PDB file of C-alpha atoms in Angstrom:
ATOM      1  CA  UNK A   1      95.828  54.912  37.205  1.00 54.00           C
ATOM      2  CA  UNK A   2      94.497  58.351  36.212  1.00 58.00           C
ATOM      3  CA  UNK A   3      96.370  61.130  38.206  1.00 62.00           C
ATOM      4  CA  UNK A   4      94.415  64.583  36.651  1.00 63.00           C
ATOM      5  CA  UNK A   5      96.731  66.805  39.189  1.00 60.00           C
ATOM      6  CA  UNK A   6      99.748  64.601  39.435  1.00 62.00           C
ATOM      7  CA  UNK A   7     101.220  63.366  42.599  1.00 65.00           C
ATOM      8  CA  UNK A   8      99.485  64.455  45.841  1.00 62.00           C
ATOM      9  CA  UNK A   9     101.584  64.711  49.085  1.00 68.00           C
ATOM     10  CA  UNK A  10      99.935  63.886  52.095  1.00 68.00           C
ATOM     11  CA  UNK A  11     100.882  66.354  54.853  1.00 71.00           C
ATOM     12  CA  UNK A  12     101.940  64.633  58.368  1.00 74.00           C
ATOM     13  CA  UNK A  13      99.237  65.607  60.724  1.00 77.00           C
ATOM     14  CA  UNK A  14      99.134  68.434  63.417  1.00 73.00           C
ATOM     15  CA  UNK A  15     100.787  67.697  66.458  1.00 77.00           C
ATOM     16  CA  UNK A  16     101.107  69.675  70.106  1.00 72.00           C
ATOM     17  CA  UNK A  17     104.781  71.436  70.004  1.00 68.00           C
ATOM     18  CA  UNK A  18     106.188  72.238  73.312  1.00 72.00           C
ATOM     19  CA  UNK A  19     107.356  75.776  74.533  1.00 66.00           C
ATOM     20  CA  UNK A  20     110.982  75.666  74.197  1.00 70.00           C
ATOM     21  CA  UNK A  21     113.197  75.785  77.407  1.00 74.00           C
ATOM     22  CA  UNK A  22     115.475  78.951  77.218  1.00 75.00           C
ATOM     23  CA  UNK A  23     114.568  81.916  76.512  1.00 77.00           C
ATOM     24  CA  UNK A  24     116.908  84.562  74.196  1.00 80.00           C
ATOM     25  CA  UNK A  25     119.328  87.643  75.424  1.00 84.00           C
ATOM     26  CA  UNK A  26     116.754  90.107  73.275  1.00 85.00           C
ATOM     27  CA  UNK A  27     113.383  88.451  75.008  1.00 83.00           C
ATOM     28  CA  UNK A  28     114.654  89.269  78.254  1.00 85.00           C
ATOM     29  CA  UNK A  29     115.677  92.334  77.820  1.00 88.00           C
ATOM     30  CA  UNK A  30     113.102  93.886  75.919  1.00 90.00           C
ATOM     31  CA  UNK A  31     110.827  92.571  78.669  1.00 91.00           C
ATOM     32  CA  UNK A  32     112.342  93.888  81.161  1.00 92.00           C
ATOM     33  CA  UNK A  33     113.124  97.498  79.656  1.00 92.00           C
ATOM     34  CA  UNK A  34     109.176  97.533  78.410  1.00 92.00           C
ATOM     35  CA  UNK A  35     107.871  96.891  82.103  1.00 93.00           C
ATOM     36  CA  UNK A  36     110.110  99.852  83.530  1.00 92.00           C
ATOM     37  CA  UNK A  37     109.259 101.967  81.031  1.00 91.00           C
ATOM     38  CA  UNK A  38     105.639 101.554  81.750  1.00 92.00           C
ATOM     39  CA  UNK A  39     106.118 101.334  85.777  1.00 92.00           C
ATOM     40  CA  UNK A  40     107.973 104.700  85.082  1.00 91.00           C
ATOM     41  CA  UNK A  41     105.477 106.058  83.151  1.00 90.00           C
ATOM     42  CA  UNK A  42     102.749 105.751  85.293  1.00 91.00           C
ATOM     43  CA  UNK A  43     104.174 106.592  88.255  1.00 89.00           C
ATOM     44  CA  UNK A  44     105.444 109.801  86.985  1.00 90.00           C
ATOM     45  CA  UNK A  45     102.987 113.108  87.769  1.00 89.00           C
ATOM     46  CA  UNK A  46     104.375 115.965  86.020  1.00 90.00           C
ATOM     47  CA  UNK A  47     103.163 119.981  86.680  1.00 89.00           C
ATOM     48  CA  UNK A  48     100.472 121.015  85.010  1.00 86.00           C
ATOM     49  CA  UNK A  49     101.481 122.527  81.580  1.00 84.00           C
ATOM     50  CA  UNK A  50     102.396 126.125  80.791  1.00 78.00           C
ATOM     51  CA  UNK A  51      99.524 128.100  79.334  1.00 74.00           C
ATOM     52  CA  UNK A  52      99.032 127.029  75.321  1.00 74.00           C
ATOM     53  CA  UNK A  53     101.885 124.485  75.676  1.00 78.00           C
ATOM     54  CA  UNK A  54      99.191 121.586  76.629  1.00 79.00           C
ATOM     55  CA  UNK A  55     101.370 119.931  73.410  1.00 82.00           C
ATOM     56  CA  UNK A  56     104.917 119.903  74.716  1.00 85.00           C
ATOM     57  CA  UNK A  57     103.296 117.770  77.857  1.00 87.00           C
ATOM     58  CA  UNK A  58     103.663 114.468  76.148  1.00 87.00           C
ATOM     59  CA  UNK A  59     107.562 115.296  75.360  1.00 90.00           C
ATOM     60  CA  UNK A  60     108.037 116.497  78.847  1.00 91.00           C
ATOM     61  CA  UNK A  61     107.066 112.962  80.133  1.00 91.00           C
ATOM     62  CA  UNK A  62     108.785 111.319  77.825  1.00 92.00           C
ATOM     63  CA  UNK A  63     112.333 113.297  78.999  1.00 93.00           C
ATOM     64  CA  UNK A  64     111.276 112.336  82.339  1.00 92.00           C
ATOM     65  CA  UNK A  65     110.745 108.904  81.658  1.00 92.00           C
ATOM     66  CA  UNK A  66     114.166 108.486  80.488  1.00 92.00           C
ATOM     67  CA  UNK A  67     115.185 110.712  83.647  1.00 94.00           C
ATOM     68  CA  UNK A  68     113.795 107.902  85.957  1.00 92.00           C
ATOM     69  CA  UNK A  69     115.357 105.211  83.916  1.00 91.00           C
ATOM     70  CA  UNK A  70     119.238 106.369  83.955  1.00 93.00           C
ATOM     71  CA  UNK A  71     119.034 108.470  87.294  1.00 93.00           C
ATOM     72  CA  UNK A  72     115.919 107.142  89.186  1.00 92.00           C
ATOM     73  CA  UNK A  73     117.879 109.203  92.416  1.00 94.00           C
ATOM     74  CA  UNK A  74     116.572 112.262  90.214  1.00 95.00           C
ATOM     75  CA  UNK A  75     113.262 111.350  90.376  1.00 93.00           C
ATOM     76  CA  UNK A  76     113.080 110.623  93.827  1.00 93.00           C
ATOM     77  CA  UNK A  77     114.565 113.659  95.087  1.00 95.00           C
ATOM     78  CA  UNK A  78     112.638 115.965  93.172  1.00 94.00           C
ATOM     79  CA  UNK A  79     109.367 114.424  94.427  1.00 93.00           C
ATOM     80  CA  UNK A  80     110.311 114.714  98.293  1.00 95.00           C
ATOM     81  CA  UNK A  81     111.590 118.420  97.395  1.00 95.00           C
ATOM     82  CA  UNK A  82     108.180 118.936  96.406  1.00 94.00           C
ATOM     83  CA  UNK A  83     106.742 117.038  99.015  1.00 94.00           C
ATOM     84  CA  UNK A  84     108.719 119.517 101.562  1.00 94.00           C
ATOM     85  CA  UNK A  85     107.146 122.468  99.907  1.00 95.00           C
ATOM     86  CA  UNK A  86     103.432 121.609 100.289  1.00 94.00           C
ATOM     87  CA  UNK A  87     104.037 120.516 103.833  1.00 93.00           C
ATOM     88  CA  UNK A  88     105.760 124.433 104.277  1.00 93.00           C
ATOM     89  CA  UNK A  89     102.723 125.518 102.575  1.00 93.00           C
ATOM     90  CA  UNK A  90     100.173 123.831 104.618  1.00 91.00           C
ATOM     91  CA  UNK A  91     101.764 124.689 107.645  1.00 90.00           C
ATOM     92  CA  UNK A  92     101.978 128.498 107.083  1.00 90.00           C
ATOM     93  CA  UNK A  93      98.353 128.295 105.415  1.00 89.00           C
ATOM     94  CA  UNK A  94      97.051 126.246 108.789  1.00 86.00           C
ATOM     95  CA  UNK A  95      98.754 129.487 110.972  1.00 86.00           C
ATOM     96  CA  UNK A  96      96.643 131.797 108.704  1.00 84.00           C
ATOM     97  CA  UNK A  97      93.499 130.077 109.607  1.00 82.00           C
ATOM     98  CA  UNK A  98      93.057 128.287 106.236  1.00 84.00           C
ATOM     99  CA  UNK A  99      92.936 125.278 107.080  1.00 78.00           C
ATOM    100  CA  UNK A 100      90.658 123.135 109.268  1.00 67.00           C
ATOM    101  CA  UNK A 101      91.516 121.881 113.096  1.00 58.00           C
ATOM    102  CA  UNK A 102      92.911 118.379 113.262  1.00 54.00           C
ATOM    103  CA  UNK A 103      90.333 116.269 114.984  1.00 53.00           C
ATOM    104  CA  UNK A 104      90.450 112.703 115.911  1.00 58.00           C
ATOM    105  CA  UNK A 105      88.134 110.063 114.529  1.00 68.00           C
ATOM    106  CA  UNK A 106      85.962 110.045 117.783  1.00 69.00           C
ATOM    107  CA  UNK A 107      85.942 114.049 117.793  1.00 59.00           C
ATOM    108  CA  UNK A 108      84.754 113.683 113.653  1.00 64.00           C
ATOM    109  CA  UNK A 109      81.945 111.500 114.914  1.00 74.00           C
ATOM    110  CA  UNK A 110      80.827 113.789 117.634  1.00 72.00           C
ATOM    111  CA  UNK A 111      80.926 116.827 115.265  1.00 64.00           C
ATOM    112  CA  UNK A 112      78.811 115.143 112.932  1.00 71.00           C
ATOM    113  CA  UNK A 113      76.076 114.237 115.756  1.00 76.00           C
ATOM    114  CA  UNK A 114      76.266 117.642 116.515  1.00 74.00           C
ATOM    115  CA  UNK A 115      75.660 118.786 113.136  1.00 69.00           C
ATOM    116  CA  UNK A 116      73.225 116.714 112.607  1.00 76.00           C
ATOM    117  CA  UNK A 117      71.098 117.713 115.445  1.00 74.00           C
ATOM    118  CA  UNK A 118      71.394 121.189 114.870  1.00 69.00           C
ATOM    119  CA  UNK A 119      70.107 120.116 110.450  1.00 71.00           C
ATOM    120  CA  UNK A 120      67.045 118.921 112.222  1.00 70.00           C
ATOM    121  CA  UNK A 121      66.580 121.652 114.592  1.00 65.00           C
ATOM    122  CA  UNK A 122      66.523 123.836 111.524  1.00 62.00           C
ATOM    123  CA  UNK A 123      64.136 121.409 109.222  1.00 64.00           C
ATOM    124  CA  UNK A 124      61.819 120.959 112.510  1.00 61.00           C
ATOM    125  CA  UNK A 125      61.881 124.085 114.457  1.00 56.00           C
ATOM    126  CA  UNK A 126      63.403 127.087 113.225  1.00 52.00           C
ATOM    127  CA  UNK A 127      62.412 129.170 110.620  1.00 50.00           C
ATOM    128  CA  UNK A 128      64.114 130.631 107.816  1.00 46.00           C
ATOM    129  CA  UNK A 129      63.795 134.215 109.180  1.00 48.00           C
ATOM    130  CA  UNK A 130      65.497 133.023 112.474  1.00 50.00           C
ATOM    131  CA  UNK A 131      68.433 131.377 110.698  1.00 49.00           C
ATOM    132  CA  UNK A 132      70.139 134.579 108.486  1.00 51.00           C
ATOM    133  CA  UNK A 133      72.403 132.050 106.901  1.00 48.00           C
ATOM    134  CA  UNK A 134      69.532 129.983 105.476  1.00 46.00           C
ATOM    135  CA  UNK A 135      67.265 133.193 105.072  1.00 47.00           C
ATOM    136  CA  UNK A 136      70.149 134.546 102.724  1.00 48.00           C
ATOM    137  CA  UNK A 137      70.938 131.383 100.748  1.00 48.00           C
ATOM    138  CA  UNK A 138      74.394 131.860 101.272  1.00 50.00           C
ATOM    139  CA  UNK A 139      76.871 128.778 102.767  1.00 50.00           C
ATOM    140  CA  UNK A 140      78.186 128.863 105.754  1.00 49.00           C
ATOM    141  CA  UNK A 141      81.665 130.408 105.639  1.00 50.00           C
ATOM    142  CA  UNK A 142      84.716 129.499 108.321  1.00 57.00           C
ATOM    143  CA  UNK A 143      88.237 129.177 107.903  1.00 56.00           C
ATOM    144  CA  UNK A 144      89.348 132.669 107.539  1.00 61.00           C
ATOM    145  CA  UNK A 145      86.253 133.445 105.669  1.00 66.00           C
ATOM    146  CA  UNK A 146      86.162 130.741 103.476  1.00 74.00           C
ATOM    147  CA  UNK A 147      84.005 128.127 102.611  1.00 79.00           C
ATOM    148  CA  UNK A 148      86.129 125.273 101.869  1.00 83.00           C
ATOM    149  CA  UNK A 149      88.683 124.671 104.164  1.00 86.00           C
ATOM    150  CA  UNK A 150      92.653 124.515 103.070  1.00 88.00           C
ATOM    151  CA  UNK A 151      93.706 120.998 102.373  1.00 88.00           C
ATOM    152  CA  UNK A 152      97.342 119.276 101.420  1.00 89.00           C
ATOM    153  CA  UNK A 153      95.510 118.569  98.346  1.00 90.00           C
ATOM    154  CA  UNK A 154      95.309 122.817  97.576  1.00 91.00           C
ATOM    155  CA  UNK A 155      99.121 122.641  98.277  1.00 92.00           C
ATOM    156  CA  UNK A 156      99.519 119.968  95.850  1.00 92.00           C
ATOM    157  CA  UNK A 157      97.561 122.007  93.374  1.00 93.00           C
ATOM    158  CA  UNK A 158      99.710 125.376  93.803  1.00 93.00           C
ATOM    159  CA  UNK A 159     102.847 123.519  93.759  1.00 93.00           C
ATOM    160  CA  UNK A 160     102.427 121.684  90.323  1.00 92.00           C
ATOM    161  CA  UNK A 161     101.324 124.889  89.103  1.00 89.00           C
ATOM    162  CA  UNK A 162      97.480 125.168  89.053  1.00 88.00           C
ATOM    163  CA  UNK A 163      96.866 128.747  90.519  1.00 88.00           C
ATOM    164  CA  UNK A 164      97.449 131.612  87.798  1.00 85.00           C
ATOM    165  CA  UNK A 165      96.629 135.173  87.322  1.00 83.00           C
ATOM    166  CA  UNK A 166      94.888 135.650  84.006  1.00 78.00           C
ATOM    167  CA  UNK A 167      94.496 139.370  82.283  1.00 72.00           C
ATOM    168  CA  UNK A 168      91.355 139.199  80.595  1.00 72.00           C
ATOM    169  CA  UNK A 169      91.544 143.116  79.812  1.00 70.00           C
ATOM    170  CA  UNK A 170      91.643 143.989  76.182  1.00 76.00           C
ATOM    171  CA  UNK A 171      95.072 143.832  74.133  1.00 71.00           C
ATOM    172  CA  UNK A 172      95.787 147.807  74.651  1.00 69.00           C
ATOM    173  CA  UNK A 173      94.905 147.408  78.427  1.00 71.00           C
ATOM    174  CA  UNK A 174      97.144 144.109  79.368  1.00 70.00           C
ATOM    175  CA  UNK A 175     100.079 144.982  81.438  1.00 68.00           C
ATOM    176  CA  UNK A 176     102.237 141.929  81.208  1.00 69.00           C
ATOM    177  CA  UNK A 177     105.097 141.477  79.102  1.00 68.00           C
ATOM    178  CA  UNK A 178     105.975 139.757  76.026  1.00 69.00           C
ATOM    179  CA  UNK A 179     101.874 139.648  75.153  1.00 68.00           C
ATOM    180  CA  UNK A 180     101.623 137.299  78.127  1.00 73.00           C
ATOM    181  CA  UNK A 181      97.945 136.921  79.504  1.00 75.00           C
ATOM    182  CA  UNK A 182      98.526 134.259  82.647  1.00 78.00           C
ATOM    183  CA  UNK A 183     101.093 133.628  84.802  1.00 81.00           C
ATOM    184  CA  UNK A 184     101.458 131.001  87.126  1.00 85.00           C
ATOM    185  CA  UNK A 185     101.489 131.701  90.948  1.00 88.00           C
ATOM    186  CA  UNK A 186     104.471 129.963  92.641  1.00 90.00           C
ATOM    187  CA  UNK A 187     103.666 128.671  96.463  1.00 92.00           C
ATOM    188  CA  UNK A 188     105.394 131.721  97.473  1.00 93.00           C
ATOM    189  CA  UNK A 189     103.149 134.295  96.219  1.00 90.00           C
ATOM    190  CA  UNK A 190     100.277 132.389  97.395  1.00 92.00           C
ATOM    191  CA  UNK A 191     102.338 132.719 101.019  1.00 92.00           C
ATOM    192  CA  UNK A 192     102.549 136.431 100.726  1.00 91.00           C
ATOM    193  CA  UNK A 193      98.683 136.784  99.634  1.00 89.00           C
ATOM    194  CA  UNK A 194      97.684 134.516 102.520  1.00 89.00           C
ATOM    195  CA  UNK A 195      99.308 137.122 105.094  1.00 88.00           C
ATOM    196  CA  UNK A 196      98.603 140.362 103.163  1.00 88.00           C
ATOM    197  CA  UNK A 197      95.786 139.768 100.913  1.00 88.00           C
ATOM    198  CA  UNK A 198      93.395 136.582 101.473  1.00 86.00           C
ATOM    199  CA  UNK A 199      90.735 137.632  99.941  1.00 86.00           C
ATOM    200  CA  UNK A 200      92.370 137.025  96.575  1.00 86.00           C
ATOM    201  CA  UNK A 201      93.167 133.818  96.848  1.00 87.00           C
ATOM    202  CA  UNK A 202      90.242 131.547  95.102  1.00 87.00           C
ATOM    203  CA  UNK A 203      88.123 129.695  97.551  1.00 86.00           C
ATOM    204  CA  UNK A 204      87.261 126.094  95.825  1.00 85.00           C
ATOM    205  CA  UNK A 205      87.018 122.674  97.315  1.00 85.00           C
ATOM    206  CA  UNK A 206      89.365 119.844  97.500  1.00 85.00           C
ATOM    207  CA  UNK A 207      86.852 117.748  95.469  1.00 86.00           C
ATOM    208  CA  UNK A 208      86.875 120.110  92.604  1.00 86.00           C
ATOM    209  CA  UNK A 209      90.808 119.738  92.422  1.00 85.00           C
ATOM    210  CA  UNK A 210      90.519 115.770  92.724  1.00 82.00           C
ATOM    211  CA  UNK A 211      87.815 115.545  90.053  1.00 79.00           C
ATOM    212  CA  UNK A 212      90.435 116.764  87.522  1.00 71.00           C
ATOM    213  CA  UNK A 213      92.668 114.065  88.512  1.00 63.00           C
TER     214      UNK A 213
END
């Protein structure tokens, strides 16, 4: 018989092979390590990066990830200390009249119904000139002269380095040393301003902070 291509070996038919019954040491350790690193990476929330040093944020997070892997107690202790500082700042801001009153759910419902009743009265019965705040177009100011009450979210924002003073004057008129144009306001400075110069503290809403994640 003529065989122009020589002998042809017939391959055995493909079959289903079951998974091995055991896992190797490297497979077990690598999966555990990757899972731990991903958990630490997603659970650690760093303070806001310094001005013009945003590129170093990834390296800082890598450092904290290694610390969390080797010394997780230090990460927990640091988070606990920050939480204590937030509660201290919120307590002082509440004493200075920056925070809203703490109402029960029933009291909030009553206040909501009362606010709705007033809005309907304004809409249907009152004229703008009879309501100075509507005539001026300005929002109603409460909470130590502020529109938005201070919350724990604001305190966290301060402790994480969210408030800063920026010198926008020409370079020859700037007064901060080493050519710095922005300095972060720590919680101690915000407490000092709240008791002495409250009008300097920015008036921003909780939603504006949460919108920045």
